[in-house]
């Protein structure tokens, strides 16, 4: 096996072991209520921060390009409570339209 293959396998096993450690060790214990509440609401703002930084920032500068049109279109589609697949298609179409026009 090549070094890259061994590295990927070792990293995968390490990741699996780290994820399995807490449930195996702490199976009888329960987390405090505030941690449960925080874990329930934390993914949404983290995902939003990831989307905004990858969309609007490039080389430490604010960039407003076609990607932002896609994000805005997706936000509107989400506000209209459209299905997720439709939201993705709307965002892709808006981004493609702005890129085609510019």
mmCIF file of N, CA and C in Angstrom:
data_model
loop_
_atom_site.group_PDB
_atom_site.id
_atom_site.type_symbol
_atom_site.label_atom_id
_atom_site.label_comp_id
_atom_site.label_asym_id
_atom_site.label_seq_id
_atom_site.Cartn_x
_atom_site.Cartn_y
_atom_site.Cartn_z
ATOM 1 N N UNK A 1 0.838 -1.185 0.000
ATOM 2 C CA UNK A 1 0.000 0.000 0.000
ATOM 3 C C UNK A 1 0.878 1.241 0.000
ATOM 4 N N UNK A 2 0.348 2.276 -0.632
ATOM 5 C CA UNK A 2 1.098 3.527 -0.682
ATOM 6 C C UNK A 2 0.964 4.265 0.642
ATOM 7 N N UNK A 3 1.824 5.247 0.821
ATOM 8 C CA UNK A 3 1.796 6.043 2.051
ATOM 9 C C UNK A 3 0.480 6.804 2.177
ATOM 10 N N UNK A 4 -0.055 7.262 1.058
ATOM 11 C CA UNK A 4 -1.322 8.001 1.093
ATOM 12 C C UNK A 4 -2.463 7.100 1.553
ATOM 13 N N UNK A 5 -2.480 5.863 1.082
ATOM 14 C CA UNK A 5 -3.532 4.929 1.477
ATOM 15 C C UNK A 5 -3.449 4.618 2.966
ATOM 16 N N UNK A 6 -2.251 4.381 3.447
ATOM 17 C CA UNK A 6 -2.060 4.101 4.870
ATOM 18 C C UNK A 6 -2.484 5.306 5.705
ATOM 19 N N UNK A 7 -2.120 6.497 5.263
ATOM 20 C CA UNK A 7 -2.495 7.718 5.981
ATOM 21 C C UNK A 7 -4.005 7.868 6.053
ATOM 22 N N UNK A 8 -4.690 7.639 4.944
ATOM 23 C CA UNK A 8 -6.152 7.753 4.914
ATOM 24 C C UNK A 8 -6.789 6.732 5.846
ATOM 25 N N UNK A 9 -6.298 5.509 5.831
ATOM 26 C CA UNK A 9 -6.852 4.468 6.701
ATOM 27 C C UNK A 9 -6.622 4.814 8.172
ATOM 28 N N UNK A 10 -5.410 5.246 8.508
ATOM 29 C CA UNK A 10 -5.102 5.602 9.901
ATOM 30 C C UNK A 10 -5.952 6.779 10.358
ATOM 31 N N UNK A 11 -6.088 7.790 9.522
ATOM 32 C CA UNK A 11 -6.914 8.944 9.894
ATOM 33 C C UNK A 11 -8.382 8.551 10.047
ATOM 34 N N UNK A 12 -8.872 7.687 9.181
ATOM 35 C CA UNK A 12 -10.251 7.224 9.295
ATOM 36 C C UNK A 12 -10.487 6.449 10.581
ATOM 37 N N UNK A 13 -9.580 5.550 10.908
ATOM 38 C CA UNK A 13 -9.716 4.780 12.150
ATOM 39 C C UNK A 13 -9.605 5.673 13.380
ATOM 40 N N UNK A 14 -8.699 6.640 13.334
ATOM 41 C CA UNK A 14 -8.560 7.580 14.450
ATOM 42 C C UNK A 14 -9.827 8.398 14.632
ATOM 43 N N UNK A 15 -10.394 8.870 13.535
ATOM 44 C CA UNK A 15 -11.638 9.638 13.612
ATOM 45 C C UNK A 15 -12.755 8.787 14.196
ATOM 46 N N UNK A 16 -12.871 7.572 13.738
ATOM 47 C CA UNK A 16 -13.905 6.669 14.256
ATOM 48 C C UNK A 16 -13.702 6.415 15.746
ATOM 49 N N UNK A 17 -12.456 6.188 16.155
ATOM 50 C CA UNK A 17 -12.175 5.925 17.570
ATOM 51 C C UNK A 17 -12.517 7.136 18.432
ATOM 52 N N UNK A 18 -12.191 8.330 17.959
ATOM 53 C CA UNK A 18 -12.509 9.535 18.725
ATOM 54 C C UNK A 18 -14.016 9.737 18.849
ATOM 55 N N UNK A 19 -14.747 9.458 17.779
ATOM 56 C CA UNK A 19 -16.204 9.616 17.828
ATOM 57 C C UNK A 19 -16.854 8.541 18.697
ATOM 58 N N UNK A 20 -16.282 7.363 18.759
ATOM 59 C CA UNK A 20 -16.858 6.273 19.538
ATOM 60 C C UNK A 20 -16.472 6.351 21.010
ATOM 61 N N UNK A 21 -15.435 7.098 21.341
ATOM 62 C CA UNK A 21 -14.921 7.136 22.709
ATOM 63 C C UNK A 21 -15.954 7.634 23.714
ATOM 64 N N UNK A 22 -16.549 8.788 23.462
ATOM 65 C CA UNK A 22 -17.484 9.380 24.431
ATOM 66 C C UNK A 22 -18.708 8.498 24.684
ATOM 67 N N UNK A 23 -19.391 7.994 23.659
ATOM 68 C CA UNK A 23 -20.550 7.130 23.954
ATOM 69 C C UNK A 23 -20.175 5.852 24.704
ATOM 70 N N UNK A 24 -19.000 5.315 24.425
ATOM 71 C CA UNK A 24 -18.594 4.089 25.109
ATOM 72 C C UNK A 24 -18.234 4.347 26.567
ATOM 73 N N UNK A 25 -17.555 5.452 26.831
ATOM 74 C CA UNK A 25 -17.089 5.749 28.180
ATOM 75 C C UNK A 25 -18.188 6.360 29.042
ATOM 76 N N UNK A 26 -19.021 7.210 28.444
ATOM 77 C CA UNK A 26 -20.008 7.954 29.224
ATOM 78 C C UNK A 26 -21.431 7.437 29.015
ATOM 79 N N UNK A 27 -21.594 6.174 28.740
ATOM 80 C CA UNK A 27 -22.929 5.660 28.416
ATOM 81 C C UNK A 27 -23.903 5.757 29.589
ATOM 82 N N UNK A 28 -23.427 5.645 30.837
ATOM 83 C CA UNK A 28 -24.320 5.725 31.989
ATOM 84 C C UNK A 28 -24.576 7.163 32.428
ATOM 85 N N UNK A 29 -23.730 8.077 32.037
ATOM 86 C CA UNK A 29 -23.857 9.465 32.463
ATOM 87 C C UNK A 29 -24.724 10.243 31.491
ATOM 88 N N UNK A 30 -25.396 11.247 32.015
ATOM 89 C CA UNK A 30 -26.147 12.140 31.131
ATOM 90 C C UNK A 30 -25.521 13.526 31.199
ATOM 91 N N UNK A 31 -25.619 14.236 30.109
ATOM 92 C CA UNK A 31 -25.055 15.580 30.050
ATOM 93 C C UNK A 31 -25.980 16.559 30.758
ATOM 94 N N UNK A 32 -25.418 17.660 31.252
ATOM 95 C CA UNK A 32 -26.277 18.690 31.845
ATOM 96 C C UNK A 32 -27.268 19.224 30.816
ATOM 97 N N UNK A 33 -28.401 19.718 31.297
ATOM 98 C CA UNK A 33 -29.456 20.198 30.409
ATOM 99 C C UNK A 33 -29.020 21.317 29.497
ATOM 100 N N UNK A 34 -28.157 22.219 29.989
ATOM 101 C CA UNK A 34 -27.738 23.349 29.158
ATOM 102 C C UNK A 34 -26.897 22.878 27.974
ATOM 103 N N UNK A 35 -26.150 21.791 28.146
ATOM 104 C CA UNK A 35 -25.363 21.268 27.024
ATOM 105 C C UNK A 35 -26.291 20.647 25.982
ATOM 106 N N UNK A 36 -27.317 19.946 26.422
ATOM 107 C CA UNK A 36 -28.292 19.382 25.482
ATOM 108 C C UNK A 36 -28.986 20.481 24.684
ATOM 109 N N UNK A 37 -29.375 21.559 25.373
ATOM 110 C CA UNK A 37 -30.049 22.669 24.679
ATOM 111 C C UNK A 37 -29.095 23.354 23.705
ATOM 112 N N UNK A 38 -27.844 23.532 24.126
ATOM 113 C CA UNK A 38 -26.854 24.162 23.249
ATOM 114 C C UNK A 38 -26.582 23.290 22.026
ATOM 115 N N UNK A 39 -26.459 21.995 22.230
ATOM 116 C CA UNK A 39 -26.200 21.078 21.113
ATOM 117 C C UNK A 39 -27.358 21.044 20.128
ATOM 118 N N UNK A 40 -28.557 21.337 20.604
ATOM 119 C CA UNK A 40 -29.721 21.336 19.713
ATOM 120 C C UNK A 40 -29.754 22.556 18.807
ATOM 121 N N UNK A 41 -29.248 23.699 19.279
ATOM 122 C CA UNK A 41 -29.339 24.931 18.484
ATOM 123 C C UNK A 41 -28.019 25.331 17.830
ATOM 124 N N UNK A 42 -26.920 24.716 18.171
ATOM 125 C CA UNK A 42 -25.617 25.126 17.663
ATOM 126 C C UNK A 42 -25.370 24.834 16.182
ATOM 127 N N UNK A 43 -25.831 23.727 15.606
ATOM 128 C CA UNK A 43 -25.511 23.449 14.203
ATOM 129 C C UNK A 43 -25.969 24.518 13.215
ATOM 130 N N UNK A 44 -27.124 25.113 13.417
ATOM 131 C CA UNK A 44 -27.635 26.108 12.463
ATOM 132 C C UNK A 44 -26.733 27.334 12.358
ATOM 133 N N UNK A 45 -26.345 27.996 13.459
ATOM 134 C CA UNK A 45 -25.458 29.152 13.309
ATOM 135 C C UNK A 45 -24.068 28.785 12.812
ATOM 136 N N UNK A 46 -23.585 27.601 13.168
ATOM 137 C CA UNK A 46 -22.278 27.189 12.655
ATOM 138 C C UNK A 46 -22.317 26.993 11.144
ATOM 139 N N UNK A 47 -23.369 26.368 10.647
ATOM 140 C CA UNK A 47 -23.516 26.185 9.205
ATOM 141 C C UNK A 47 -23.685 27.528 8.508
ATOM 142 N N UNK A 48 -24.458 28.422 9.105
ATOM 143 C CA UNK A 48 -24.645 29.753 8.523
ATOM 144 C C UNK A 48 -23.318 30.498 8.450
ATOM 145 N N UNK A 49 -22.515 30.425 9.494
ATOM 146 C CA UNK A 49 -21.210 31.087 9.489
ATOM 147 C C UNK A 49 -20.302 30.496 8.419
ATOM 148 N N UNK A 50 -20.342 29.194 8.253
ATOM 149 C CA UNK A 50 -19.537 28.543 7.220
ATOM 150 C C UNK A 50 -19.957 28.991 5.828
ATOM 151 N N UNK A 51 -21.258 29.046 5.584
ATOM 152 C CA UNK A 51 -21.763 29.464 4.274
ATOM 153 C C UNK A 51 -21.387 30.912 3.991
ATOM 154 N N UNK A 52 -21.573 31.786 4.963
ATOM 155 C CA UNK A 52 -21.285 33.208 4.745
ATOM 156 C C UNK A 52 -19.800 33.433 4.505
ATOM 157 N N UNK A 53 -18.945 32.822 5.313
ATOM 158 C CA UNK A 53 -17.515 33.049 5.118
ATOM 159 C C UNK A 53 -17.009 32.452 3.815
ATOM 160 N N UNK A 54 -17.537 31.314 3.406
ATOM 161 C CA UNK A 54 -17.076 30.735 2.144
ATOM 162 C C UNK A 54 -17.681 31.439 0.936
ATOM 163 N N UNK A 55 -18.781 32.156 1.138
ATOM 164 C CA UNK A 55 -19.439 32.851 0.033
ATOM 165 C C UNK A 55 -18.959 34.282 -0.116
ATOM 166 N N UNK A 56 -18.805 34.984 0.980
ATOM 167 C CA UNK A 56 -18.584 36.429 0.920
ATOM 168 C C UNK A 56 -17.155 36.859 1.197
ATOM 169 N N UNK A 57 -16.264 35.942 1.550
ATOM 170 C CA UNK A 57 -14.899 36.330 1.892
ATOM 171 C C UNK A 57 -13.919 35.580 1.005
ATOM 172 N N UNK A 58 -12.978 36.343 0.445
ATOM 173 C CA UNK A 58 -11.921 35.747 -0.362
ATOM 174 C C UNK A 58 -10.634 36.522 -0.110
ATOM 175 N N UNK A 59 -9.608 35.838 0.309
ATOM 176 C CA UNK A 59 -8.329 36.473 0.629
ATOM 177 C C UNK A 59 -8.501 37.639 1.595
ATOM 178 N N UNK A 60 -9.243 37.427 2.652
ATOM 179 C CA UNK A 60 -9.465 38.409 3.717
ATOM 180 C C UNK A 60 -10.142 39.684 3.226
ATOM 181 N N UNK A 61 -10.891 39.595 2.149
ATOM 182 C CA UNK A 61 -11.621 40.750 1.617
ATOM 183 C C UNK A 61 -13.062 40.337 1.342
ATOM 184 N N UNK A 62 -13.967 41.289 1.522
ATOM 185 C CA UNK A 62 -15.378 41.033 1.255
ATOM 186 C C UNK A 62 -15.608 41.007 -0.248
ATOM 187 N N UNK A 63 -16.249 39.950 -0.729
ATOM 188 C CA UNK A 63 -16.501 39.785 -2.155
ATOM 189 C C UNK A 63 -17.990 39.541 -2.356
ATOM 190 N N UNK A 64 -18.615 40.392 -3.148
ATOM 191 C CA UNK A 64 -20.025 40.211 -3.477
ATOM 192 C C UNK A 64 -20.113 39.850 -4.952
ATOM 193 N N UNK A 65 -20.298 38.577 -5.235
ATOM 194 C CA UNK A 65 -20.355 38.115 -6.616
ATOM 195 C C UNK A 65 -21.589 37.238 -6.814
ATOM 196 N N UNK A 66 -21.560 36.402 -7.815
ATOM 197 C CA UNK A 66 -22.717 35.573 -8.159
ATOM 198 C C UNK A 66 -23.094 34.610 -7.041
ATOM 199 N N UNK A 67 -22.116 34.202 -6.259
ATOM 200 C CA UNK A 67 -22.428 33.287 -5.159
ATOM 201 C C UNK A 67 -23.391 33.913 -4.161
ATOM 202 N N UNK A 68 -23.247 35.216 -3.933
ATOM 203 C CA UNK A 68 -24.139 35.893 -2.989
ATOM 204 C C UNK A 68 -25.576 35.901 -3.507
ATOM 205 N N UNK A 69 -25.744 36.010 -4.820
ATOM 206 C CA UNK A 69 -27.093 35.938 -5.393
ATOM 207 C C UNK A 69 -27.711 34.572 -5.108
ATOM 208 N N UNK A 70 -26.913 33.534 -5.185
ATOM 209 C CA UNK A 70 -27.405 32.196 -4.869
ATOM 210 C C UNK A 70 -27.798 32.053 -3.412
ATOM 211 N N UNK A 71 -27.007 32.641 -2.519
ATOM 212 C CA UNK A 71 -27.327 32.582 -1.091
ATOM 213 C C UNK A 71 -28.617 33.344 -0.802
ATOM 214 N N UNK A 72 -28.769 34.509 -1.416
ATOM 215 C CA UNK A 72 -29.986 35.301 -1.210
ATOM 216 C C UNK A 72 -31.201 34.552 -1.760
ATOM 217 N N UNK A 73 -31.055 33.967 -2.943
ATOM 218 C CA UNK A 73 -32.160 33.196 -3.522
ATOM 219 C C UNK A 73 -32.512 32.000 -2.636
ATOM 220 N N UNK A 74 -31.505 31.350 -2.084
ATOM 221 C CA UNK A 74 -31.758 30.220 -1.182
ATOM 222 C C UNK A 74 -32.467 30.688 0.085
ATOM 223 N N UNK A 75 -32.067 31.842 0.601
ATOM 224 C CA UNK A 75 -32.723 32.375 1.802
ATOM 225 C C UNK A 75 -34.196 32.667 1.535
ATOM 226 N N UNK A 76 -34.482 33.229 0.359
ATOM 227 C CA UNK A 76 -35.877 33.510 0.002
ATOM 228 C C UNK A 76 -36.657 32.202 -0.137
ATOM 229 N N UNK A 77 -36.045 31.218 -0.788
ATOM 230 C CA UNK A 77 -36.720 29.926 -0.959
ATOM 231 C C UNK A 77 -36.964 29.245 0.390
ATOM 232 N N UNK A 78 -36.013 29.365 1.294
ATOM 233 C CA UNK A 78 -36.211 28.802 2.632
ATOM 234 C C UNK A 78 -37.313 29.534 3.380
ATOM 235 N N UNK A 79 -37.354 30.843 3.209
ATOM 236 C CA UNK A 79 -38.400 31.638 3.867
ATOM 237 C C UNK A 79 -39.790 31.234 3.366
ATOM 238 N N UNK A 80 -39.856 30.842 2.092
ATOM 239 C CA UNK A 80 -41.119 30.378 1.519
ATOM 240 C C UNK A 80 -41.416 28.921 1.885
ATOM 241 N N UNK A 81 -40.516 28.319 2.672
ATOM 242 C CA UNK A 81 -40.663 26.933 3.143
ATOM 243 C C UNK A 81 -40.744 25.925 1.997
ATOM 244 N N UNK A 82 -39.932 26.155 0.971
ATOM 245 C CA UNK A 82 -39.857 25.212 -0.141
ATOM 246 C C UNK A 82 -39.031 23.998 0.277
ATOM 247 N N UNK A 83 -39.217 22.860 -0.380
ATOM 248 C CA UNK A 83 -38.414 21.674 -0.061
ATOM 249 C C UNK A 83 -36.926 21.933 -0.314
ATOM 250 N N UNK A 84 -36.086 21.200 0.415
ATOM 251 C CA UNK A 84 -34.644 21.424 0.352
ATOM 252 C C UNK A 84 -34.092 21.296 -1.063
ATOM 253 N N UNK A 85 -34.540 20.296 -1.804
ATOM 254 C CA UNK A 85 -34.051 20.104 -3.173
ATOM 255 C C UNK A 85 -34.384 21.322 -4.026
ATOM 256 N N UNK A 86 -35.565 21.877 -3.846
ATOM 257 C CA UNK A 86 -35.963 23.071 -4.597
ATOM 258 C C UNK A 86 -35.090 24.253 -4.197
ATOM 259 N N UNK A 87 -34.765 24.370 -2.924
ATOM 260 C CA UNK A 87 -33.897 25.453 -2.452
ATOM 261 C C UNK A 87 -32.534 25.372 -3.135
ATOM 262 N N UNK A 88 -31.981 24.180 -3.216
ATOM 263 C CA UNK A 88 -30.676 24.001 -3.861
ATOM 264 C C UNK A 88 -30.753 24.355 -5.341
ATOM 265 N N UNK A 89 -31.806 23.919 -6.016
ATOM 266 C CA UNK A 89 -31.965 24.219 -7.445
ATOM 267 C C UNK A 89 -32.139 25.719 -7.661
ATOM 268 N N UNK A 90 -32.928 26.371 -6.823
ATOM 269 C CA UNK A 90 -33.132 27.820 -6.938
ATOM 270 C C UNK A 90 -31.810 28.550 -6.740
ATOM 271 N N UNK A 91 -31.039 28.153 -5.742
ATOM 272 C CA UNK A 91 -29.749 28.797 -5.488
ATOM 273 C C UNK A 91 -28.793 28.599 -6.660
ATOM 274 N N UNK A 92 -28.736 27.392 -7.190
ATOM 275 C CA UNK A 92 -27.857 27.124 -8.329
ATOM 276 C C UNK A 92 -28.296 27.906 -9.560
ATOM 277 N N UNK A 93 -29.597 27.976 -9.787
ATOM 278 C CA UNK A 93 -30.107 28.714 -10.948
ATOM 279 C C UNK A 93 -29.823 30.205 -10.822
ATOM 280 N N UNK A 94 -29.996 30.755 -9.638
ATOM 281 C CA UNK A 94 -29.717 32.180 -9.441
ATOM 282 C C UNK A 94 -28.238 32.475 -9.643
ATOM 283 N N UNK A 95 -27.392 31.624 -9.110
ATOM 284 C CA UNK A 95 -25.950 31.812 -9.290
ATOM 285 C C UNK A 95 -25.571 31.715 -10.759
ATOM 286 N N UNK A 96 -26.103 30.726 -11.454
ATOM 287 C CA UNK A 96 -25.808 30.557 -12.879
ATOM 288 C C UNK A 96 -26.319 31.738 -13.694
ATOM 289 N N UNK A 97 -27.491 32.239 -13.355
ATOM 290 C CA UNK A 97 -28.058 33.371 -14.099
ATOM 291 C C UNK A 97 -27.202 34.621 -13.936
ATOM 292 N N UNK A 98 -26.771 34.887 -12.711
ATOM 293 C CA UNK A 98 -25.932 36.070 -12.485
ATOM 294 C C UNK A 98 -24.586 35.909 -13.181
ATOM 295 N N UNK A 99 -24.024 34.718 -13.152
ATOM 296 C CA UNK A 99 -22.744 34.492 -13.845
ATOM 297 C C UNK A 99 -22.906 34.636 -15.355
ATOM 298 N N UNK A 100 -24.039 34.193 -15.888
ATOM 299 C CA UNK A 100 -24.272 34.307 -17.333
ATOM 300 C C UNK A 100 -24.452 35.762 -17.752
ATOM 301 N N UNK A 101 -25.041 36.558 -16.885
ATOM 302 C CA UNK A 101 -25.279 37.964 -17.214
ATOM 303 C C UNK A 101 -24.054 38.846 -16.999
ATOM 304 N N UNK A 102 -23.097 38.371 -16.249
ATOM 305 C CA UNK A 102 -21.914 39.209 -15.993
ATOM 306 C C UNK A 102 -20.707 38.756 -16.767
#
